[in-house]
mmCIF file of C-alpha atoms in Angstrom:
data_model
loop_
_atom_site.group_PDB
_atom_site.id
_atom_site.type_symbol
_atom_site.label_atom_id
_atom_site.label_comp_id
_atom_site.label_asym_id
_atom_site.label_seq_id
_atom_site.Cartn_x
_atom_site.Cartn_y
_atom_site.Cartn_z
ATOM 1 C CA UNK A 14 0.000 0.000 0.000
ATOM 2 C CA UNK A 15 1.637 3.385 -1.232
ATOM 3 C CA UNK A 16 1.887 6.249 1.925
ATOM 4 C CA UNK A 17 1.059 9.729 1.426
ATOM 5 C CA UNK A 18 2.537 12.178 4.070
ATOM 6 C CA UNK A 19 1.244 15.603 4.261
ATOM 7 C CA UNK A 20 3.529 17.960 6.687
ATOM 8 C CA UNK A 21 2.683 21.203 7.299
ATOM 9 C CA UNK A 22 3.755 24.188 9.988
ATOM 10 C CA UNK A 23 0.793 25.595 12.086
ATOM 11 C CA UNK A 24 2.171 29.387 11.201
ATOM 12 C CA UNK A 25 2.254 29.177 7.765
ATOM 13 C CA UNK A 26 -1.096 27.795 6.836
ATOM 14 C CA UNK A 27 -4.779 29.152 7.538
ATOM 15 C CA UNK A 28 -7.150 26.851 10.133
ATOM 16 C CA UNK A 29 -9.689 26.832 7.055
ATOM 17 C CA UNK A 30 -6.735 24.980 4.640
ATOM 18 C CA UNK A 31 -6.094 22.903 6.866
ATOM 19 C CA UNK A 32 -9.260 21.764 7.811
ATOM 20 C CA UNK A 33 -9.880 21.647 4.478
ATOM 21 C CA UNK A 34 -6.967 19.547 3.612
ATOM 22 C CA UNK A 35 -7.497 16.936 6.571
ATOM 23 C CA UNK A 36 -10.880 16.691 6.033
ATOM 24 C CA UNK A 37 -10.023 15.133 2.712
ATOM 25 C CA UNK A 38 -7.427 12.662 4.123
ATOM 26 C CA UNK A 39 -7.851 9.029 3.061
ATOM 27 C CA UNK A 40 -6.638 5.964 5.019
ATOM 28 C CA UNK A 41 -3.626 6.058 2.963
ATOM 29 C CA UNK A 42 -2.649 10.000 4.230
ATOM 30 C CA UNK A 43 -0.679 10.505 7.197
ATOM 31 C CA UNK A 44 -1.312 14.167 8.208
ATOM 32 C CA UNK A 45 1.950 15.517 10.128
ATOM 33 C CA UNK A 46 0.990 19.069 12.162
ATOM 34 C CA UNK A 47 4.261 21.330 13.416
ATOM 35 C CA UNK A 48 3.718 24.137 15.881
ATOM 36 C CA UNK A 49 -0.636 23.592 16.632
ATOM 37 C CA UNK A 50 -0.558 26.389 18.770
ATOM 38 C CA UNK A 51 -0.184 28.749 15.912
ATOM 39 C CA UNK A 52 -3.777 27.863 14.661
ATOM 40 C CA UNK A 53 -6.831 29.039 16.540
ATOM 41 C CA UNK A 54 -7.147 27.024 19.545
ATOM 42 C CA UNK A 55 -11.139 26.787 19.683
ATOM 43 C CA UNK A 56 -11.243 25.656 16.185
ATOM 44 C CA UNK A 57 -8.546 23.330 16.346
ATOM 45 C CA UNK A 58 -9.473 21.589 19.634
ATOM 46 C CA UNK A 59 -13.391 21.140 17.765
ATOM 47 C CA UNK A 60 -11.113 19.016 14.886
ATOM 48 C CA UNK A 61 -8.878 17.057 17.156
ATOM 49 C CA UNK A 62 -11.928 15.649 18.594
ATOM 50 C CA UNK A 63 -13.998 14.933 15.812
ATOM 51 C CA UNK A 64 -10.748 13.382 14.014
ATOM 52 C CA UNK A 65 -12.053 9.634 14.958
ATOM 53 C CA UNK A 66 -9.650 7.136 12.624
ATOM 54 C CA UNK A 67 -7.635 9.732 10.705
ATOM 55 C CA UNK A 68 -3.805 9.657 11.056
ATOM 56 C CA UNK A 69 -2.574 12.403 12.463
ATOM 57 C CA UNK A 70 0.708 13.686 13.987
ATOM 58 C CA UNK A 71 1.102 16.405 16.306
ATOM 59 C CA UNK A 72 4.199 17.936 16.640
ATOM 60 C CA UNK A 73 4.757 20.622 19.932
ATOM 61 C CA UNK A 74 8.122 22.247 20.858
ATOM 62 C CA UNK A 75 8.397 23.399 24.470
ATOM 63 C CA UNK A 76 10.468 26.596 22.504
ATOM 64 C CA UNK A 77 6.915 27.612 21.074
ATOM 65 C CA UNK A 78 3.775 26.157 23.013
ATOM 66 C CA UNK A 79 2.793 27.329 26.584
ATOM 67 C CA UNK A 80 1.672 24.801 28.990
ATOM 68 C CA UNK A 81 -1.991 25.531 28.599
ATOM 69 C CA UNK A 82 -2.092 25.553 24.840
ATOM 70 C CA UNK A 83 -0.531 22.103 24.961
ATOM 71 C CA UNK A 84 -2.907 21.047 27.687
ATOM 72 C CA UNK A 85 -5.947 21.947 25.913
ATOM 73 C CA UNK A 86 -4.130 20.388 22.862
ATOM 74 C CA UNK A 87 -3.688 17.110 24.073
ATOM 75 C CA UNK A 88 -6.740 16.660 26.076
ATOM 76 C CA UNK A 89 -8.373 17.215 22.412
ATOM 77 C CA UNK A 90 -6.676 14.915 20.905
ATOM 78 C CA UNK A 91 -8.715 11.572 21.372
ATOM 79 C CA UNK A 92 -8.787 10.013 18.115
ATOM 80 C CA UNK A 93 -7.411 6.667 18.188
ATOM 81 C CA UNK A 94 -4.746 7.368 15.275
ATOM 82 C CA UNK A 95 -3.874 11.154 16.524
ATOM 83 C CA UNK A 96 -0.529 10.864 17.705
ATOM 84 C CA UNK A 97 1.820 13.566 19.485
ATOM 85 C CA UNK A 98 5.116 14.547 20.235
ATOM 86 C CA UNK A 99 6.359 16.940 22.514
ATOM 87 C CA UNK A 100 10.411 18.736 21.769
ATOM 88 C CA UNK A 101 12.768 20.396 24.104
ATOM 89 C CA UNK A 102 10.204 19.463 26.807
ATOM 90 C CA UNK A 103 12.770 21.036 28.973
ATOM 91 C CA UNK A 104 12.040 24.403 28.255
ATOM 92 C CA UNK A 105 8.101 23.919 30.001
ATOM 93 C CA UNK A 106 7.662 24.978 33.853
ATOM 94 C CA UNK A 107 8.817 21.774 35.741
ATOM 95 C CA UNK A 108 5.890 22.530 37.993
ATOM 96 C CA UNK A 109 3.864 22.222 35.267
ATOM 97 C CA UNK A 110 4.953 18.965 33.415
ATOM 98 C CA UNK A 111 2.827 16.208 36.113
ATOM 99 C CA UNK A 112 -0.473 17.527 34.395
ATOM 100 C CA UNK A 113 1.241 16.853 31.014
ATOM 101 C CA UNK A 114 2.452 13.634 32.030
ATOM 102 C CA UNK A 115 -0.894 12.454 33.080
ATOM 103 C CA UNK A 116 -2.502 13.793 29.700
ATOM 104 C CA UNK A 117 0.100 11.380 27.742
ATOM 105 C CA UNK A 118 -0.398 8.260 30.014
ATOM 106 C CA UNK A 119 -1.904 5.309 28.128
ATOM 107 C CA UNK A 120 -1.682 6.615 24.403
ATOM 108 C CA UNK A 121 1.677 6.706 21.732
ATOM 109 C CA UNK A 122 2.854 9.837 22.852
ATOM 110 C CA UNK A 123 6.596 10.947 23.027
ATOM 111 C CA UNK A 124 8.740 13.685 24.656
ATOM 112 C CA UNK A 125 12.415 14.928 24.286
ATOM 113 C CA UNK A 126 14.838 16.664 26.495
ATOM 114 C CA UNK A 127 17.178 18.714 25.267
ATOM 115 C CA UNK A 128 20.357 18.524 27.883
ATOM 116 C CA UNK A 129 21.747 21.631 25.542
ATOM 117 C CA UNK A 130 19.259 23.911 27.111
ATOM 118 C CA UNK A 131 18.429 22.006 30.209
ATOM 119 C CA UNK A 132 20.528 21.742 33.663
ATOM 120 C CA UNK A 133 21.015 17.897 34.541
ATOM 121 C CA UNK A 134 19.075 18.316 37.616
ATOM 122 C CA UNK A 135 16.002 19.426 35.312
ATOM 123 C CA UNK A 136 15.980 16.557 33.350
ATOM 124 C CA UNK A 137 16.441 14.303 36.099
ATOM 125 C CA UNK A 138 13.154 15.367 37.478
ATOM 126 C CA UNK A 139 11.909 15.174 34.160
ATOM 127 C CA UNK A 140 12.949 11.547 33.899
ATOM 128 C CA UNK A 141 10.900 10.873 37.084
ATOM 129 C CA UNK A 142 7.876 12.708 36.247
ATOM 130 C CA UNK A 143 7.678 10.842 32.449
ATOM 131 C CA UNK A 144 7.675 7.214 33.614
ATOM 132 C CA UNK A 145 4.543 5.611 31.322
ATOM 133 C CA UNK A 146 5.783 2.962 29.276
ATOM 134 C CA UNK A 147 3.432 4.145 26.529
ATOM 135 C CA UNK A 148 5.387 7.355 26.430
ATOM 136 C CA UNK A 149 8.767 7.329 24.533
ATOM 137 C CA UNK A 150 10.999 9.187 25.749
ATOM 138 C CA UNK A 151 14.596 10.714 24.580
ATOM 139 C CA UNK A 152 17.468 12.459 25.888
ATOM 140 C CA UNK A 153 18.892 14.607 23.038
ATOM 141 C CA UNK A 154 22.654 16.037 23.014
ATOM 142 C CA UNK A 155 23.153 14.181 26.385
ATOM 143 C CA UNK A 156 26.952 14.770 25.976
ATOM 144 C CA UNK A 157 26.200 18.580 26.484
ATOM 145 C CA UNK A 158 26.133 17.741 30.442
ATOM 146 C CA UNK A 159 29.081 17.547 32.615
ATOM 147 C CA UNK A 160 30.200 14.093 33.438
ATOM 148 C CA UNK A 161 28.364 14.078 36.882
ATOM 149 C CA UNK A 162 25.193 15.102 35.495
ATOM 150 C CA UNK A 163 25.684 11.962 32.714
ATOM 151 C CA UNK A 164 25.666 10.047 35.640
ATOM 152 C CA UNK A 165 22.800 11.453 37.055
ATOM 153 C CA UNK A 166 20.942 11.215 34.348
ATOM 154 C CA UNK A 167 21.567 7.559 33.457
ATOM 155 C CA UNK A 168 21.230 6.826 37.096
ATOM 156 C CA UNK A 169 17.719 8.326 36.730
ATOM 157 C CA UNK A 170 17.131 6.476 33.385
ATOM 158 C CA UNK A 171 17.383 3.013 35.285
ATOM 159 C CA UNK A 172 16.104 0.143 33.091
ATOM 160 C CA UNK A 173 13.369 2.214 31.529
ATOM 161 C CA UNK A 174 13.702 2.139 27.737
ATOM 162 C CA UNK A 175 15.186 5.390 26.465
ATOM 163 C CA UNK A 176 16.772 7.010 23.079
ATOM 164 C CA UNK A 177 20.100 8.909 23.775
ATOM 165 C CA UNK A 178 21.557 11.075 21.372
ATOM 166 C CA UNK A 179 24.551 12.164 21.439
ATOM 167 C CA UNK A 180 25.394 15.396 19.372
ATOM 168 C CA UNK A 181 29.329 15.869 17.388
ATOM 169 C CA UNK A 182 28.886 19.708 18.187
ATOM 170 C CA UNK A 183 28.087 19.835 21.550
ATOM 171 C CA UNK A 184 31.637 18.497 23.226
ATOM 172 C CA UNK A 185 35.033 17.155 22.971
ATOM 173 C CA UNK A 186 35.638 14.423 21.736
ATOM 174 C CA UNK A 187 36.549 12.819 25.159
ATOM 175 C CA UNK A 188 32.996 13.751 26.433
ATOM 176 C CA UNK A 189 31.788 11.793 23.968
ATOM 177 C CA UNK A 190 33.476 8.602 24.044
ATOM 178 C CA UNK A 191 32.877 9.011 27.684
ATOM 179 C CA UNK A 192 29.380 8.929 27.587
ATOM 180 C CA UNK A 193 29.529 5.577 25.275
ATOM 181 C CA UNK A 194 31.278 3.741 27.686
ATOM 182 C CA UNK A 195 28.792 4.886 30.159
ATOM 183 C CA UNK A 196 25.881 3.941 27.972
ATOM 184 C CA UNK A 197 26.047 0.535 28.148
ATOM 185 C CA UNK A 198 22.207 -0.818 29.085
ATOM 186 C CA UNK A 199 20.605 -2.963 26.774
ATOM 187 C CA UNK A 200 17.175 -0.443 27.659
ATOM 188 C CA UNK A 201 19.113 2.155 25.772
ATOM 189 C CA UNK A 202 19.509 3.257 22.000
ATOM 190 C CA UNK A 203 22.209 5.544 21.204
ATOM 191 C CA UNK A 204 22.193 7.883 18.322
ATOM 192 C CA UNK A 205 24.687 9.700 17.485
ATOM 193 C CA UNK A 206 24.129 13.238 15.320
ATOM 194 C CA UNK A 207 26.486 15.550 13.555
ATOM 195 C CA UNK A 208 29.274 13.055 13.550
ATOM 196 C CA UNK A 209 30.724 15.001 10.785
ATOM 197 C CA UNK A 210 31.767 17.602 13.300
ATOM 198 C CA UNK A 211 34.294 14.795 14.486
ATOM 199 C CA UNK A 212 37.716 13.732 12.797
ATOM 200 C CA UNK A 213 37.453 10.524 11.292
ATOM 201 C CA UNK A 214 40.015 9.139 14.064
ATOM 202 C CA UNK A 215 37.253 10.136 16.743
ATOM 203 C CA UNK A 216 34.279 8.839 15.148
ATOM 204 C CA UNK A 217 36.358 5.696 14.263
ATOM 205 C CA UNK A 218 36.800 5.220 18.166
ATOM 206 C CA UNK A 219 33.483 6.432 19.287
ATOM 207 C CA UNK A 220 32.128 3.567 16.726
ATOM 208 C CA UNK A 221 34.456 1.322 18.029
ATOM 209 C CA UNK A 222 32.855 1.853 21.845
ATOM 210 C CA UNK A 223 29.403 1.447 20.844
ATOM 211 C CA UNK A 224 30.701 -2.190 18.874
ATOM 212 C CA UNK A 225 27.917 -4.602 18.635
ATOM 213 C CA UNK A 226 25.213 -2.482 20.849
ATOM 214 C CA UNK A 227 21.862 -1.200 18.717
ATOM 215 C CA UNK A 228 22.822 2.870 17.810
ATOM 216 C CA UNK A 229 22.611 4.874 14.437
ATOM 217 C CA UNK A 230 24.650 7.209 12.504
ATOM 218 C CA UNK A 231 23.856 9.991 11.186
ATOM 219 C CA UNK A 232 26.056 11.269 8.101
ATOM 220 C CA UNK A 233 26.343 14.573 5.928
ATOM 221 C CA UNK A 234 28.483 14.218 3.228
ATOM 222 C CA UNK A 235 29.038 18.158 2.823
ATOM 223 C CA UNK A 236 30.517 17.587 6.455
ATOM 224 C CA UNK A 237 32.795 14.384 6.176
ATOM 225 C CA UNK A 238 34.354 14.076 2.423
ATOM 226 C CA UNK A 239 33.487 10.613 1.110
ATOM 227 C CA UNK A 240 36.659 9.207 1.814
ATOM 228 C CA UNK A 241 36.214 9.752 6.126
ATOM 229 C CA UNK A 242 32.727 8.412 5.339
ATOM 230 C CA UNK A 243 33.776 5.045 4.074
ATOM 231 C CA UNK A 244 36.651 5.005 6.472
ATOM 232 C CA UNK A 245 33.972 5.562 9.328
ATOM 233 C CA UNK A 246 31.289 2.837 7.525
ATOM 234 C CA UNK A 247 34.424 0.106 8.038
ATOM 235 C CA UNK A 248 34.309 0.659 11.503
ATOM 236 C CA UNK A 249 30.443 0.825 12.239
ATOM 237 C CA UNK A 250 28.977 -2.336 14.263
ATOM 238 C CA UNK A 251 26.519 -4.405 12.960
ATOM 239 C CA UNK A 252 23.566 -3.053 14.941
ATOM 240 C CA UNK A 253 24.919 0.363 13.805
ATOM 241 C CA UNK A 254 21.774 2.168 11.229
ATOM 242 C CA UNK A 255 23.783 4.634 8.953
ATOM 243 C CA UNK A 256 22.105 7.616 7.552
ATOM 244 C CA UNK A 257 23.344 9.746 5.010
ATOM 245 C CA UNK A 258 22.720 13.342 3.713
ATOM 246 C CA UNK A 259 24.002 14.700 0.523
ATOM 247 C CA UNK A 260 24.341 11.333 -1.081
ATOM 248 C CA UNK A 261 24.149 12.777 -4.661
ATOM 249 C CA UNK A 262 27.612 13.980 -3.974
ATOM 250 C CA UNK A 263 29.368 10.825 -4.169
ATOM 251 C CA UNK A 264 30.698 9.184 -7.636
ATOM 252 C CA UNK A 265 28.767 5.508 -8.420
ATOM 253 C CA UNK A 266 31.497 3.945 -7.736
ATOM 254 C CA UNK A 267 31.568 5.468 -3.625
ATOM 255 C CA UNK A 268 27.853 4.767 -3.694
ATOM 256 C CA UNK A 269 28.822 0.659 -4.559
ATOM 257 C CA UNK A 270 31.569 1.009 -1.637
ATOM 258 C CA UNK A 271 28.604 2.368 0.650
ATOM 259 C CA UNK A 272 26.116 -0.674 0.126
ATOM 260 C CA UNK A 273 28.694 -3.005 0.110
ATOM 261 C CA UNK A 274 30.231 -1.637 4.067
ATOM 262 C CA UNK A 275 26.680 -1.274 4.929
ATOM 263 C CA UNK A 276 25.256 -5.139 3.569
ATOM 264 C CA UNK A 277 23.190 -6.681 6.517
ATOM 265 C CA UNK A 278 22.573 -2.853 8.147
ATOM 266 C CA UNK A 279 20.163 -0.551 7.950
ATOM 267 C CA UNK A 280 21.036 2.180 5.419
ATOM 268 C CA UNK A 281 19.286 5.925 4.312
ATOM 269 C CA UNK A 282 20.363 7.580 1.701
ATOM 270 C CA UNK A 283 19.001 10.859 0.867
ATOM 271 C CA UNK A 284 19.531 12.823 -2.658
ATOM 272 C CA UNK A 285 18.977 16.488 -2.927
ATOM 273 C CA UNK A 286 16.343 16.465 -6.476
ATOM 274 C CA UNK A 287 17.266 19.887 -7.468
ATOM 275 C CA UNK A 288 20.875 18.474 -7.325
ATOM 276 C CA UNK A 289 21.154 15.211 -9.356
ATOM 277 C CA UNK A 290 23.817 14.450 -11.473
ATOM 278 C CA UNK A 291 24.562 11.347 -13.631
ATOM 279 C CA UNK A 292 28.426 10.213 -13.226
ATOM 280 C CA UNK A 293 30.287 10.832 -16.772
ATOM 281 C CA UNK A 294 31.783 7.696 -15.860
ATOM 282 C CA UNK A 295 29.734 5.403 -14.711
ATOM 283 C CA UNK A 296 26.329 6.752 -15.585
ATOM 284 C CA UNK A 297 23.273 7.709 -13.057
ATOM 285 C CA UNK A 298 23.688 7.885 -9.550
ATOM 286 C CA UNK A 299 20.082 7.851 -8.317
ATOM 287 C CA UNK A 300 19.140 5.413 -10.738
ATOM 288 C CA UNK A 301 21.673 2.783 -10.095
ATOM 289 C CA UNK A 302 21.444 3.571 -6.326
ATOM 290 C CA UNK A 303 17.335 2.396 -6.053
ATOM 291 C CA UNK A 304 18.239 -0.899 -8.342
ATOM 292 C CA UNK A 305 20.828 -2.252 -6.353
ATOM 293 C CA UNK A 306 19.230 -1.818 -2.779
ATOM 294 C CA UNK A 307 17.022 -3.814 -0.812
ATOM 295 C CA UNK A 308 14.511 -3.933 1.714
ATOM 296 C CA UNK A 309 17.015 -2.846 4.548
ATOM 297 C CA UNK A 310 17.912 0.482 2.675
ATOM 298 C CA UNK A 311 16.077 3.436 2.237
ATOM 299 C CA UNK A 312 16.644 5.989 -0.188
ATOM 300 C CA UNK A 313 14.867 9.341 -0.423
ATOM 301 C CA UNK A 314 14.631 12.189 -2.976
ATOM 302 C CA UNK A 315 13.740 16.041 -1.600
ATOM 303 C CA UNK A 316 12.907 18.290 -3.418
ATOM 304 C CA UNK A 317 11.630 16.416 -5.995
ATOM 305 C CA UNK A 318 9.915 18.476 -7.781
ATOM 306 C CA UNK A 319 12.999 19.712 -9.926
ATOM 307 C CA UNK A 320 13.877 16.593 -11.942
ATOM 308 C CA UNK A 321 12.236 16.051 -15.227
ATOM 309 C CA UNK A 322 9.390 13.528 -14.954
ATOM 310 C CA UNK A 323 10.805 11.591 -17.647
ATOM 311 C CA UNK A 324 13.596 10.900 -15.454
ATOM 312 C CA UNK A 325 11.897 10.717 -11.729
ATOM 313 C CA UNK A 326 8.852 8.768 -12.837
ATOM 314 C CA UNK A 327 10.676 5.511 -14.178
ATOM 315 C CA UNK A 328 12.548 5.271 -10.838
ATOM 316 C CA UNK A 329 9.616 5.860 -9.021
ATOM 317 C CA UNK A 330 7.601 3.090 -10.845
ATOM 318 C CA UNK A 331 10.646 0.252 -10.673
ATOM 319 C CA UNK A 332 11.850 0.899 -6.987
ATOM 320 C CA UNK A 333 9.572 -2.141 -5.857
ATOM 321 C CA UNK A 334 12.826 -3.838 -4.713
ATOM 322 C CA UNK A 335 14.032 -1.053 -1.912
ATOM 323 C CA UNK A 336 12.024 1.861 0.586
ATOM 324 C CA UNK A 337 11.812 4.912 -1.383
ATOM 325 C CA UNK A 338 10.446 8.276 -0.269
ATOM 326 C CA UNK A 339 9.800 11.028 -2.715
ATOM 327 C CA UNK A 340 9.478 14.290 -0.851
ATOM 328 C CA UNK A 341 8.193 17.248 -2.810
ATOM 329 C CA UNK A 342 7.872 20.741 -1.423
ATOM 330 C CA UNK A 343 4.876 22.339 -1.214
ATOM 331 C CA UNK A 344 5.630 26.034 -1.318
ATOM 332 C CA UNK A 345 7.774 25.377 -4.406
ATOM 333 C CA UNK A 346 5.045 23.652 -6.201
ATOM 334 C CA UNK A 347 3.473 25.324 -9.153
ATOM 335 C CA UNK A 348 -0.341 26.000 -10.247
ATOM 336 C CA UNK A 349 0.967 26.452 -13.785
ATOM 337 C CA UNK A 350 3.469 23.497 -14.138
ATOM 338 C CA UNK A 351 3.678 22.185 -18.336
ATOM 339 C CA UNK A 352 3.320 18.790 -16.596
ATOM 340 C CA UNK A 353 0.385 19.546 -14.393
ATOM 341 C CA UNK A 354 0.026 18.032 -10.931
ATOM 342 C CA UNK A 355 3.681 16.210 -10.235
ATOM 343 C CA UNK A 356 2.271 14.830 -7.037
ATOM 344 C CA UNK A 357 -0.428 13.069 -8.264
ATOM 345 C CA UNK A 358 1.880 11.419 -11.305
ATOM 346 C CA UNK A 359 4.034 10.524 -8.824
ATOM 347 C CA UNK A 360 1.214 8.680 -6.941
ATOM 348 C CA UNK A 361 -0.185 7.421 -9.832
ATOM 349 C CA UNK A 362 2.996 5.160 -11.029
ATOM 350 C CA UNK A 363 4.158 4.526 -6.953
ATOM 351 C CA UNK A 364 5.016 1.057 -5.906
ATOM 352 C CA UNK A 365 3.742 -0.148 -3.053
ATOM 353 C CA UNK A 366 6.821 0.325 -1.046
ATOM 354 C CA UNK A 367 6.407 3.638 -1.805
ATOM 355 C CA UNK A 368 6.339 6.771 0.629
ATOM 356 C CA UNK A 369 5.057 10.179 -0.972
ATOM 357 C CA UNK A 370 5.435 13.512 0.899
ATOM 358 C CA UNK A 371 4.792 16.640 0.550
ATOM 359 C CA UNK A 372 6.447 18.754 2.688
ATOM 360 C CA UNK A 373 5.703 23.033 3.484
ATOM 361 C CA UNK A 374 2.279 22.059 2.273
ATOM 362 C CA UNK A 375 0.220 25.398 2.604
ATOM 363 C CA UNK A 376 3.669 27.844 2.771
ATOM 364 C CA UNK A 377 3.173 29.051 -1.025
ATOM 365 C CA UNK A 378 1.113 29.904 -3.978
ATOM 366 C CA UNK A 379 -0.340 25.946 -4.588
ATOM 367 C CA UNK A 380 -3.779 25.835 -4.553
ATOM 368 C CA UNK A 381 -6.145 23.740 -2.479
ATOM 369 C CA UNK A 382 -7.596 22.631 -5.433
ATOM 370 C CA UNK A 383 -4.228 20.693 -6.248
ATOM 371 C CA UNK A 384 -3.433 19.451 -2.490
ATOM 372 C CA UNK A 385 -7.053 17.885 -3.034
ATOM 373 C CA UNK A 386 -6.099 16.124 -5.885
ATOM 374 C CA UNK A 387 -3.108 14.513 -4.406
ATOM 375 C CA UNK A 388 -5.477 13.463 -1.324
ATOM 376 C CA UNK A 389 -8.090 11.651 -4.082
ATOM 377 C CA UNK A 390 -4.881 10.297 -6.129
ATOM 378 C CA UNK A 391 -3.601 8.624 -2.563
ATOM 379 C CA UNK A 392 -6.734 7.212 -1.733
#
């Protein structure tokens, strides 16, 4: 069954859009909502509730929403397939946070904590406020912290199931491979971000501590040169997921060297669309890139409303064999367009492993008329 995702920011669309737009979801759409509050509450609220089986996905920073906007939120937000996820939770009223952690009991809610903003003692009585099992919970840039308030913090953690990133930018090096060897629980999943902000050396040994435990890797190309990439995939564990931005910017031939250090992990690749080249050696990147992969990999296109549709559609329609997501942007996308509605031929000649999204949807000239078709074309 082909996926449509529609994603849009609260400030940049009108209530009546979106209401329009969601109304019109089908059980293929999953509706993705950033910054609610921006939209009036009243209205909103009257949707949430009335949104019975629709998938939807609400997105709240701490940085934006005020405790009673998110209250009135969440208590709204009783259909069965609404989901929500709370950012830099951190930056709430602590004294506030038991009502929100009562509101999220019992449903597939999740919550961050950003230890770049937050003091360890704050997040420690974060922790021990979240404690649901239905909620997941995360500890973002948890290197950021001295090394007593790591402790704290995993002390805290215990044996409750928890996602730990750990962010290249935030620390030495040191403080980094010092909070690996700390991490050690089989209840916890590291991730580690912006590892192009280490040397190759460093990310080699960081990789090297985390050996066979379950973690993932995010990449950037632009940040680590090809070469320190593959250098750093040799080293990765076999639980390791790799992720990796830019990916148009390697030859073929590094793209082969990537699948083959990566065979038996998980692997994303993701290809800027306004960017593609082909390889005046060894032909098209993209192209060869979606038939060689499998099931484990998963490649995605942004901005994919730039290349040709005699070029996209083709690898669209034979990409059966691997995960690909096409991600178009919506305030780039044109009324007038020679080829009409690129969405919905996109849609139209999707494999079933197939994830459409439209990003910015609402941010721009597009017409509702157009996100409508691309909600019929989903089904």
């Amino acid at each position: 069954m082909k996926e449509l995702n529609m994603m849009r920011v609260g400030s940049t669309i009108s209530f009546n859009n979106f209401s329009s737009i969601f109304s019109a979801a089908g059980t293929n759409t999953n509706t993705s909502l950033t910054m609610p509050e921006a939209l009036p509450q009243a209205e909103l609220q009257n949707l949430l509730m009335s949104a019975g089986p629709k998938k939807l996905s609400l997105q709240f920073s701490g940085l934006t929403a005020n405790t009673a906007q998110l209250i009135a939120l969440l208590s709204a937000a009783v259909g069965p397939a609404t989901t929500a996820d709370i950012s830099s939770i951190n930056s709430l009223p602590l004294s506030t946070l038991p009502q929100v952690a009562a509101l999220l009991a019992g449903k597939e809610r999740s919550i961050s904590i950003d230890c770049a903003t937050a003091s360890s003692a704050s997040a420690v009585a974060i922790i021990n406020m979240f404690t649901d099992p239905s909620t997941s919970c995360t500890v973002v840039g948890l290197n950021a912290l001295t090394a007593e308030g790591v402790n704290d913090v995993i002390a805290a953690i215990g044996t409750k199931p928890y996602t730990i990133t750990l962010d290249g930018k935030l620390s030495t090096p040191a403080a980094i491979i010092d909070c690996v060897t700390k991490l050690t629980a089989i209840n916890l999943e590291l991730s580690i971000t912006n590892g192009g902000s280490l040397s190759v050396s460093t990310l080699s040994q960081v990789l090297s501590s985390v050996g066979i435990r379950k973690a993932s890797l995010a990449l950037d190309v632009l940040d680590l040169n090809p070469t320190g990439i593959l250098a750093v995939l040799g080293v990765a564990g076999v639980n390791t997921d790799v992720s990796i931005a830019s990916a148009h910017t390697f030859t073929t031939a590094e793209l082969t060297q990537v699948r083959q250090l990566t065979s038996g992990k998980r692997l994303s690749l993701e290809f800027n669309g306004r960017q593609l080249g082909v390889d005046p050696v060894n032909g098209d990147k993209l192209q060869q890139a979606v038939a060689a992969s499998d099931m484990l990999t998963t490649i995605t296109v942004n901005t994919a409303q730039y290349p040709p549709l005699s070029y996209l559609l083709p690898i669209i329609q034979n990409s059966s064999n691997t995960n690909l997501i096409v991600a178009y942007n919506g305030g780039q996308l044109s009324d007038t367009d020679a080829n009409g509605n690129v969405v919905v031929r996109g849609i139209e000649v999707a494999a079933a492993t197939t994830i459409i999204t439209v990003t910015s949807v609402g941010d721009g000239s597009y017409s509702i008329d157009n996100y409508l078709k691309i909600l019929s074309a989903a089904g």
